[in-house]
Amino acid sequence: MKSVYQNWNMDAELPLEIYRISNLSFYPHFHNELEFVYVERGDIIVGVNEEKRRLQAGDMVICCSNDIHYYESKDLESETFMLIFKPELIGAAKTWPVDFRFESPYIDSTQPEFSRIGDLLRQMFQENEDARTGYPMYIKSYLLELFGTLCRYLPTVPFDRSSSQRFESKRAKIHRIISFIEANYAMDLSVEMMSERFEMNPSHFCRSFKKAIGMNFKTYLNTIRVLMAEHQLVNTDSSITDIALECGFGSIRTFNRVYKELKGCSPSDTRSSFQ
């Protein structure tokens, strides 16, 4: 399972997906596609780059190309719309935005300029569900109105070349760290090894990682391992012990403990629920 640069299975004519999701949770990741989330009901924790907030009904968040973002719904209930699409749909060649950034990715539900966005998403969702003649054009028109509204009313900061280079250099290192962990999660990874590989002081590595990801290195590593284990539990007949070892856990006891902490149930419960 690859989360970095998600390979969304998007239609060539309409490279866009829109979902209605209950209790959205997803670990820190990034991709070129733009991602917009609208909270229709309840509460959800959302992190974007180095900022984390609790959003309530009516609140929104925009994740631009390559922003590191994640969602948490533990002990919370929510209903959200999630919109994901390729930048080309709003006229961008590869990533968006290029010459500016939003002061904050979070959008307050009390701002009257954004009051129509919820309706736009509901209309997009329904058009996508019904798939009637001409629906791609209707969806594109709603999308352009939504992002035109953001560009007009959401405060922005211009990106000069020097500030852009500093920002991208800092973010690129975190991207490389995330990609390395995802590719090597089964190895015996440690803060010391990661710090040496990415030429960082261990304490600086820990601070930078937690600030960017919203969780410490060990928790993130265990999250990746548990997700990979869950995939095998559901889709293979491998023994739980073999899965634990293949996913980087030193013992079945540690695997069971960590899995239950992160998923709220045991590995055997997960397997039995899909049989």
CSV table of N, CA and C in Angstrom, one decimal, residues 112-241:
chain,number,residue,atom,x,y,z
A,112,PRO,N,-18.9,34.5,6.1
A,112,PRO,CA,-20.0,34.4,5.2
A,112,PRO,C,-19.7,34.1,3.7
A,113,GLU,N,-18.4,34.5,3.3
A,113,GLU,CA,-18.0,34.3,2.0
A,113,GLU,C,-17.9,32.9,1.6
A,114,PHE,N,-17.8,32.0,2.6
A,114,PHE,CA,-17.7,30.6,2.3
A,114,PHE,C,-18.9,29.8,2.6
A,115,SER,N,-20.0,30.5,2.8
A,115,SER,CA,-21.3,29.8,3.2
A,115,SER,C,-21.8,28.9,2.1
A,116,ARG,N,-21.5,29.1,0.8
A,116,ARG,CA,-22.0,28.3,-0.2
A,116,ARG,C,-21.2,27.0,-0.5
A,117,ILE,N,-20.0,26.9,0.1
A,117,ILE,CA,-19.1,25.8,-0.2
A,117,ILE,C,-19.8,24.4,0.1
A,118,GLY,N,-20.4,24.3,1.2
A,118,GLY,CA,-21.1,23.1,1.6
A,118,GLY,C,-22.1,22.6,0.5
A,119,ASP,N,-22.9,23.5,0.0
A,119,ASP,CA,-23.8,23.2,-1.1
A,119,ASP,C,-23.1,22.8,-2.3
A,120,LEU,N,-22.0,23.5,-2.7
A,120,LEU,CA,-21.3,23.1,-3.9
A,120,LEU,C,-20.8,21.6,-3.8
A,121,LEU,N,-20.3,21.3,-2.6
A,121,LEU,CA,-19.8,19.9,-2.4
A,121,LEU,C,-20.9,18.9,-2.5
A,122,ARG,N,-22.1,19.2,-1.9
A,122,ARG,CA,-23.2,18.3,-2.0
A,122,ARG,C,-23.7,18.1,-3.4
A,123,GLN,N,-23.7,19.2,-4.2
A,123,GLN,CA,-24.0,19.1,-5.6
A,123,GLN,C,-23.0,18.3,-6.4
A,124,MET,N,-21.8,18.5,-6.1
A,124,MET,CA,-20.7,17.7,-6.8
A,124,MET,C,-20.9,16.2,-6.5
A,125,PHE,N,-21.1,15.9,-5.2
A,125,PHE,CA,-21.3,14.5,-4.8
A,125,PHE,C,-22.5,13.9,-5.5
A,126,GLN,N,-23.6,14.6,-5.5
A,126,GLN,CA,-24.8,14.1,-6.1
A,126,GLN,C,-24.6,13.9,-7.6
A,127,GLU,N,-24.0,14.8,-8.3
A,127,GLU,CA,-23.7,14.7,-9.7
A,127,GLU,C,-22.9,13.5,-10.0
A,128,ASN,N,-21.9,13.3,-9.2
A,128,ASN,CA,-21.0,12.1,-9.3
A,128,ASN,C,-21.7,10.8,-9.1
A,129,GLU,N,-22.6,10.8,-8.1
A,129,GLU,CA,-23.4,9.6,-7.8
A,129,GLU,C,-24.3,9.3,-9.0
A,130,ASP,N,-25.0,10.3,-9.5
A,130,ASP,CA,-26.1,10.1,-10.5
A,130,ASP,C,-25.5,9.8,-11.9
A,131,ALA,N,-24.3,10.5,-12.1
A,131,ALA,CA,-23.6,10.3,-13.4
A,131,ALA,C,-24.5,10.5,-14.6
A,132,ARG,N,-25.4,11.5,-14.6
A,132,ARG,CA,-26.3,11.8,-15.7
A,132,ARG,C,-25.5,12.5,-16.8
A,133,THR,N,-26.1,12.6,-18.0
A,133,THR,CA,-25.4,13.2,-19.1
A,133,THR,C,-24.9,14.6,-18.8
A,134,GLY,N,-23.6,14.9,-19.1
A,134,GLY,CA,-23.1,16.2,-18.8
A,134,GLY,C,-22.5,16.4,-17.4
A,135,TYR,N,-22.6,15.4,-16.6
A,135,TYR,CA,-22.2,15.6,-15.2
A,135,TYR,C,-20.7,16.0,-15.0
A,136,PRO,N,-19.7,15.6,-15.9
A,136,PRO,CA,-18.4,16.1,-15.7
A,136,PRO,C,-18.3,17.6,-15.8
A,137,MET,N,-19.1,18.2,-16.7
A,137,MET,CA,-19.1,19.7,-16.8
A,137,MET,C,-19.7,20.4,-15.6
A,138,TYR,N,-20.8,19.8,-15.1
A,138,TYR,CA,-21.4,20.4,-13.9
A,138,TYR,C,-20.4,20.4,-12.7
A,139,ILE,N,-19.7,19.2,-12.6
A,139,ILE,CA,-18.8,19.1,-11.5
A,139,ILE,C,-17.6,20.1,-11.6
A,140,LYS,N,-17.1,20.2,-12.8
A,140,LYS,CA,-16.0,21.1,-13.1
A,140,LYS,C,-16.4,22.6,-12.8
A,141,SER,N,-17.7,22.9,-13.1
A,141,SER,CA,-18.2,24.3,-12.8
A,141,SER,C,-18.2,24.5,-11.3
A,142,TYR,N,-18.7,23.5,-10.6
A,142,TYR,CA,-18.8,23.7,-9.1
A,142,TYR,C,-17.4,23.8,-8.5
A,143,LEU,N,-16.5,23.0,-9.1
A,143,LEU,CA,-15.1,23.0,-8.6
A,143,LEU,C,-14.4,24.4,-8.8
A,144,LEU,N,-14.6,24.9,-10.0
A,144,LEU,CA,-14.0,26.2,-10.3
A,144,LEU,C,-14.6,27.3,-9.4
A,145,GLU,N,-15.9,27.2,-9.1
A,145,GLU,CA,-16.5,28.2,-8.2
A,145,GLU,C,-15.9,28.1,-6.8
A,146,LEU,N,-15.8,26.8,-6.4
A,146,LEU,CA,-15.2,26.6,-5.0
A,146,LEU,C,-13.8,27.2,-4.9
A,147,PHE,N,-12.9,26.9,-5.8
A,147,PHE,CA,-11.6,27.3,-5.7
A,147,PHE,C,-11.4,28.8,-6.1
A,148,GLY,N,-12.3,29.3,-6.9
A,148,GLY,CA,-12.3,30.7,-7.2
A,148,GLY,C,-12.7,31.5,-5.9
A,149,THR,N,-13.6,31.0,-5.1
A,149,THR,CA,-14.0,31.6,-3.9
A,149,THR,C,-12.8,31.6,-2.9
A,150,LEU,N,-12.1,30.4,-2.8
A,150,LEU,CA,-10.9,30.4,-1.9
A,150,LEU,C,-9.9,31.4,-2.3
A,151,CYS,N,-9.6,31.5,-3.6
A,151,CYS,CA,-8.5,32.4,-4.1
A,151,CYS,C,-8.9,33.9,-3.8
A,152,ARG,N,-10.2,34.2,-3.9
A,152,ARG,CA,-10.7,35.5,-3.7
A,152,ARG,C,-10.7,35.9,-2.3
A,153,TYR,N,-11.2,35.1,-1.4
A,153,TYR,CA,-11.5,35.5,0.0
A,153,TYR,C,-10.5,34.9,1.0
A,154,LEU,N,-9.8,33.8,0.7
A,154,LEU,CA,-8.9,33.3,1.8
A,154,LEU,C,-7.6,34.0,1.7
A,155,PRO,N,-7.1,34.6,2.8
A,155,PRO,CA,-5.9,35.3,2.8
A,155,PRO,C,-4.7,34.5,2.3
A,156,THR,N,-3.8,35.2,1.5
A,156,THR,CA,-2.7,34.5,0.9
A,156,THR,C,-1.4,35.2,1.2
A,157,VAL,N,-0.3,34.5,1.0
A,157,VAL,CA,1.0,35.1,1.2
A,157,VAL,C,1.8,34.9,-0.1
A,158,PRO,N,2.4,35.9,-0.7
A,158,PRO,CA,3.1,35.7,-1.9
A,158,PRO,C,4.4,34.9,-1.7
A,159,PHE,N,4.8,34.1,-2.6
A,159,PHE,CA,6.0,33.3,-2.5
A,159,PHE,C,7.1,33.9,-3.4
A,160,ASP,N,8.1,34.6,-2.7
A,160,ASP,CA,9.2,35.0,-3.6
A,160,ASP,C,10.2,33.8,-3.7
A,161,ARG,N,11.2,33.9,-4.6
A,161,ARG,CA,12.0,32.8,-4.9
A,161,ARG,C,12.8,32.2,-3.7
A,162,SER,N,13.3,33.2,-2.9
A,162,SER,CA,14.1,32.7,-1.7
A,162,SER,C,13.3,32.0,-0.7
A,163,SER,N,12.1,32.6,-0.3
A,163,SER,CA,11.3,32.0,0.7
A,163,SER,C,10.7,30.7,0.2
A,164,SER,N,10.4,30.6,-1.1
A,164,SER,CA,9.9,29.4,-1.7
A,164,SER,C,11.0,28.3,-1.6
A,165,GLN,N,12.2,28.6,-1.9
A,165,GLN,CA,13.3,27.6,-1.9
A,165,GLN,C,13.5,27.1,-0.4
A,166,ARG,N,13.5,28.0,0.5
A,166,ARG,CA,13.7,27.6,1.9
A,166,ARG,C,12.5,26.6,2.4
A,167,PHE,N,11.3,27.0,2.0
A,167,PHE,CA,10.1,26.2,2.4
A,167,PHE,C,10.2,24.9,1.7
A,168,GLU,N,10.5,24.8,0.4
A,168,GLU,CA,10.5,23.6,-0.3
A,168,GLU,C,11.7,22.7,0.2
A,169,SER,N,12.8,23.3,0.5
A,169,SER,CA,13.9,22.5,1.0
A,169,SER,C,13.6,21.8,2.3
A,170,LYS,N,13.0,22.5,3.2
A,170,LYS,CA,12.6,22.0,4.5
A,170,LYS,C,11.5,20.9,4.4
A,171,ARG,N,10.5,21.1,3.5
A,171,ARG,CA,9.5,20.2,3.3
A,171,ARG,C,10.0,18.9,2.6
A,172,ALA,N,10.9,19.1,1.6
A,172,ALA,CA,11.4,18.0,0.9
A,172,ALA,C,12.2,17.0,1.7
A,173,LYS,N,12.9,17.5,2.8
A,173,LYS,CA,13.6,16.6,3.7
A,173,LYS,C,12.5,15.7,4.4
A,174,ILE,N,11.5,16.3,4.9
A,174,ILE,CA,10.4,15.5,5.6
A,174,ILE,C,9.8,14.5,4.6
A,175,HIS,N,9.6,14.9,3.4
A,175,HIS,CA,9.1,14.0,2.4
A,175,HIS,C,10.0,12.8,2.2
A,176,ARG,N,11.3,13.1,2.1
A,176,ARG,CA,12.2,12.0,1.9
A,176,ARG,C,12.2,11.0,3.1
A,177,ILE,N,12.1,11.6,4.3
A,177,ILE,CA,12.1,10.8,5.6
A,177,ILE,C,10.8,9.9,5.5
A,178,ILE,N,9.7,10.5,5.2
A,178,ILE,CA,8.4,9.7,5.2
A,178,ILE,C,8.5,8.6,4.1
A,179,SER,N,9.0,8.9,3.0
A,179,SER,CA,9.2,7.9,1.9
A,179,SER,C,10.1,6.8,2.3
A,180,PHE,N,11.2,7.1,3.0
A,180,PHE,CA,12.1,6.1,3.4
A,180,PHE,C,11.5,5.2,4.5
A,181,ILE,N,10.7,5.7,5.4
A,181,ILE,CA,10.0,4.9,6.4
A,181,ILE,C,9.0,4.0,5.7
A,182,GLU,N,8.3,4.5,4.8
A,182,GLU,CA,7.3,3.6,4.1
A,182,GLU,C,7.9,2.5,3.3
A,183,ALA,N,9.1,2.8,2.7
A,183,ALA,CA,9.8,1.8,1.9
A,183,ALA,C,10.5,0.7,2.8
A,184,ASN,N,10.8,1.1,4.1
A,184,ASN,CA,11.7,0.3,4.9
A,184,ASN,C,11.1,0.0,6.3
A,185,TYR,N,9.8,0.1,6.4
A,185,TYR,CA,9.2,-0.1,7.7
A,185,TYR,C,9.5,-1.4,8.4
A,186,ALA,N,9.8,-2.5,7.6
A,186,ALA,CA,10.0,-3.8,8.2
A,186,ALA,C,11.4,-3.9,8.8
A,187,MET,N,12.3,-2.9,8.5
A,187,MET,CA,13.7,-2.9,9.1
A,187,MET,C,13.7,-2.5,10.5
A,188,ASP,N,14.8,-2.7,11.2
A,188,ASP,CA,14.9,-2.2,12.6
A,188,ASP,C,15.3,-0.8,12.6
A,189,LEU,N,14.3,0.1,12.3
A,189,LEU,CA,14.6,1.5,12.2
A,189,LEU,C,14.6,2.2,13.6
A,190,SER,N,15.5,3.1,13.8
A,190,SER,CA,15.7,3.8,15.1
A,190,SER,C,15.9,5.3,14.8
A,191,VAL,N,15.7,6.1,15.9
A,191,VAL,CA,16.0,7.5,15.8
A,191,VAL,C,17.5,7.7,15.4
A,192,GLU,N,18.3,7.0,16.0
A,192,GLU,CA,19.8,7.1,15.8
A,192,GLU,C,20.1,6.8,14.3
A,193,MET,N,19.6,5.8,13.8
A,193,MET,CA,19.9,5.4,12.4
A,193,MET,C,19.3,6.4,11.4
A,194,MET,N,18.1,6.9,11.7
A,194,MET,CA,17.4,7.9,10.8
A,194,MET,C,18.2,9.2,10.9
A,195,SER,N,18.6,9.6,12.1
A,195,SER,CA,19.3,10.9,12.2
A,195,SER,C,20.6,10.8,11.4
A,196,GLU,N,21.3,9.7,11.5
A,196,GLU,CA,22.6,9.6,10.8
A,196,GLU,C,22.3,9.6,9.3
A,197,ARG,N,21.3,8.9,8.8
A,197,ARG,CA,21.1,8.8,7.4
A,197,ARG,C,20.7,10.2,6.8
A,198,PHE,N,19.9,11.0,7.6
A,198,PHE,CA,19.5,12.3,7.1
A,198,PHE,C,20.3,13.4,7.6
A,199,GLU,N,21.4,13.1,8.2
A,199,GLU,CA,22.4,14.1,8.6
A,199,GLU,C,21.8,15.1,9.6
A,200,MET,N,21.2,14.7,10.6
A,200,MET,CA,20.5,15.5,11.6
A,200,MET,C,20.9,15.1,13.0
A,201,ASN,N,21.0,16.0,13.9
A,201,ASN,CA,21.2,15.7,15.3
A,201,ASN,C,19.9,14.9,15.8
A,202,PRO,N,20.1,13.9,16.6
A,202,PRO,CA,18.9,13.1,17.0
A,202,PRO,C,17.8,13.9,17.6
A,203,SER,N,18.2,14.8,18.5
A,203,SER,CA,17.1,15.6,19.2
A,203,SER,C,16.4,16.6,18.2
A,204,HIS,N,17.2,17.1,17.2
A,204,HIS,CA,16.6,17.9,16.2
A,204,HIS,C,15.7,17.1,15.2
A,205,PHE,N,16.2,15.9,14.9
A,205,PHE,CA,15.4,15.0,14.1
A,205,PHE,C,14.0,14.7,14.8
A,206,CYS,N,14.0,14.4,16.1
A,206,CYS,CA,12.8,14.1,16.8
A,206,CYS,C,11.9,15.4,16.8
A,207,ARG,N,12.4,16.5,17.1
A,207,ARG,CA,11.6,17.8,17.2
A,207,ARG,C,11.0,18.1,15.8
A,208,SER,N,11.8,18.0,14.8
A,208,SER,CA,11.4,18.4,13.4
A,208,SER,C,10.3,17.4,13.0
A,209,PHE,N,10.5,16.1,13.2
A,209,PHE,CA,9.6,15.1,12.8
A,209,PHE,C,8.2,15.3,13.5
A,210,LYS,N,8.2,15.4,14.8
A,210,LYS,CA,7.0,15.6,15.5
A,210,LYS,C,6.2,16.8,15.1
A,211,LYS,N,7.0,17.9,14.8
A,211,LYS,CA,6.4,19.2,14.5
A,211,LYS,C,5.7,19.1,13.1
A,212,ALA,N,6.4,18.4,12.2
A,212,ALA,CA,5.8,18.2,10.8
A,212,ALA,C,4.8,17.2,10.7
A,213,ILE,N,4.8,16.1,11.5
A,213,ILE,CA,4.0,15.0,11.3
A,213,ILE,C,2.8,14.9,12.3
A,214,GLY,N,3.0,15.6,13.5
A,214,GLY,CA,2.0,15.6,14.5
A,214,GLY,C,2.1,14.4,15.4
A,215,MET,N,3.1,13.5,15.3
A,215,MET,CA,3.3,12.4,16.2
A,215,MET,C,4.8,12.1,16.2
A,216,ASN,N,5.2,11.4,17.2
A,216,ASN,CA,6.7,11.1,17.3
A,216,ASN,C,7.0,10.0,16.3
A,217,PHE,N,8.3,9.8,16.1
A,217,PHE,CA,8.8,8.8,15.1
A,217,PHE,C,8.4,7.4,15.4
A,218,LYS,N,8.4,7.0,16.6
A,218,LYS,CA,8.1,5.6,16.9
A,218,LYS,C,6.6,5.3,16.6
A,219,THR,N,5.7,6.3,17.0
A,219,THR,CA,4.3,6.1,16.8
A,219,THR,C,4.0,6.1,15.3
A,220,TYR,N,4.7,6.9,14.5
A,220,TYR,CA,4.5,6.9,13.1
A,220,TYR,C,4.9,5.6,12.5
A,221,LEU,N,6.1,5.1,12.9
A,221,LEU,CA,6.6,3.8,12.4
A,221,LEU,C,5.6,2.7,12.7
A,222,ASN,N,5.1,2.7,13.9
A,222,ASN,CA,4.2,1.6,14.3
A,222,ASN,C,2.9,1.8,13.6
A,223,THR,N,2.5,3.0,13.3
A,223,THR,CA,1.2,3.2,12.5
A,223,THR,C,1.4,2.6,11.1
A,224,ILE,N,2.5,2.8,10.4
A,224,ILE,CA,2.7,2.2,9.1
A,224,ILE,C,2.7,0.7,9.2
A,225,ARG,N,3.4,0.2,10.2
A,225,ARG,CA,3.5,-1.3,10.4
A,225,ARG,C,2.2,-1.9,10.6
A,226,VAL,N,1.4,-1.3,11.4
A,226,VAL,CA,0.0,-1.8,11.7
A,226,VAL,C,-0.9,-1.8,10.5
A,227,LEU,N,-0.8,-0.7,9.7
A,227,LEU,CA,-1.6,-0.6,8.5
A,227,LEU,C,-1.2,-1.7,7.5
A,228,MET,N,0.1,-1.9,7.4
A,228,MET,CA,0.5,-3.0,6.5
A,228,MET,C,0.1,-4.4,7.0
A,229,ALA,N,0.2,-4.5,8.3
A,229,ALA,CA,-0.3,-5.8,8.9
A,229,ALA,C,-1.8,-6.0,8.7
A,230,GLU,N,-2.5,-5.0,8.9
A,230,GLU,CA,-4.0,-5.0,8.7
A,230,GLU,C,-4.3,-5.5,7.3
A,231,HIS,N,-3.6,-4.9,6.3
A,231,HIS,CA,-3.8,-5.3,4.9
A,231,HIS,C,-3.6,-6.8,4.7
A,232,GLN,N,-2.5,-7.3,5.3
A,232,GLN,CA,-2.2,-8.8,5.2
A,232,GLN,C,-3.2,-9.6,5.9
A,233,LEU,N,-3.7,-9.2,7.1
A,233,LEU,CA,-4.7,-9.9,7.8
A,233,LEU,C,-5.9,-10.1,7.0
A,234,VAL,N,-6.3,-9.1,6.3
A,234,VAL,CA,-7.6,-9.1,5.5
A,234,VAL,C,-7.4,-9.8,4.2
A,235,ASN,N,-6.2,-9.7,3.6
A,235,ASN,CA,-6.1,-10.2,2.2
A,235,ASN,C,-5.2,-11.4,2.0
A,236,THR,N,-4.6,-12.0,3.1
A,236,THR,CA,-3.8,-13.2,2.9
A,236,THR,C,-4.2,-14.2,4.0
A,237,ASP,N,-3.6,-15.4,3.8
A,237,ASP,CA,-3.8,-16.5,4.8
A,237,ASP,C,-2.6,-16.7,5.7
A,238,SER,N,-1.7,-15.8,5.6
A,238,SER,CA,-0.4,-15.9,6.4
A,238,SER,C,-0.8,-15.9,7.9
A,239,SER,N,0.0,-16.6,8.7
A,239,SER,CA,-0.3,-16.6,10.1
A,239,SER,C,0.0,-15.3,10.7
A,240,ILE,N,-0.7,-15.0,11.9
A,240,ILE,CA,-0.5,-13.7,12.5
A,240,ILE,C,0.9,-13.5,13.0
A,241,THR,N,1.5,-14.6,13.4
A,241,THR,CA,3.0,-14.5,13.8
A,241,THR,C,3.8,-14.1,12.6
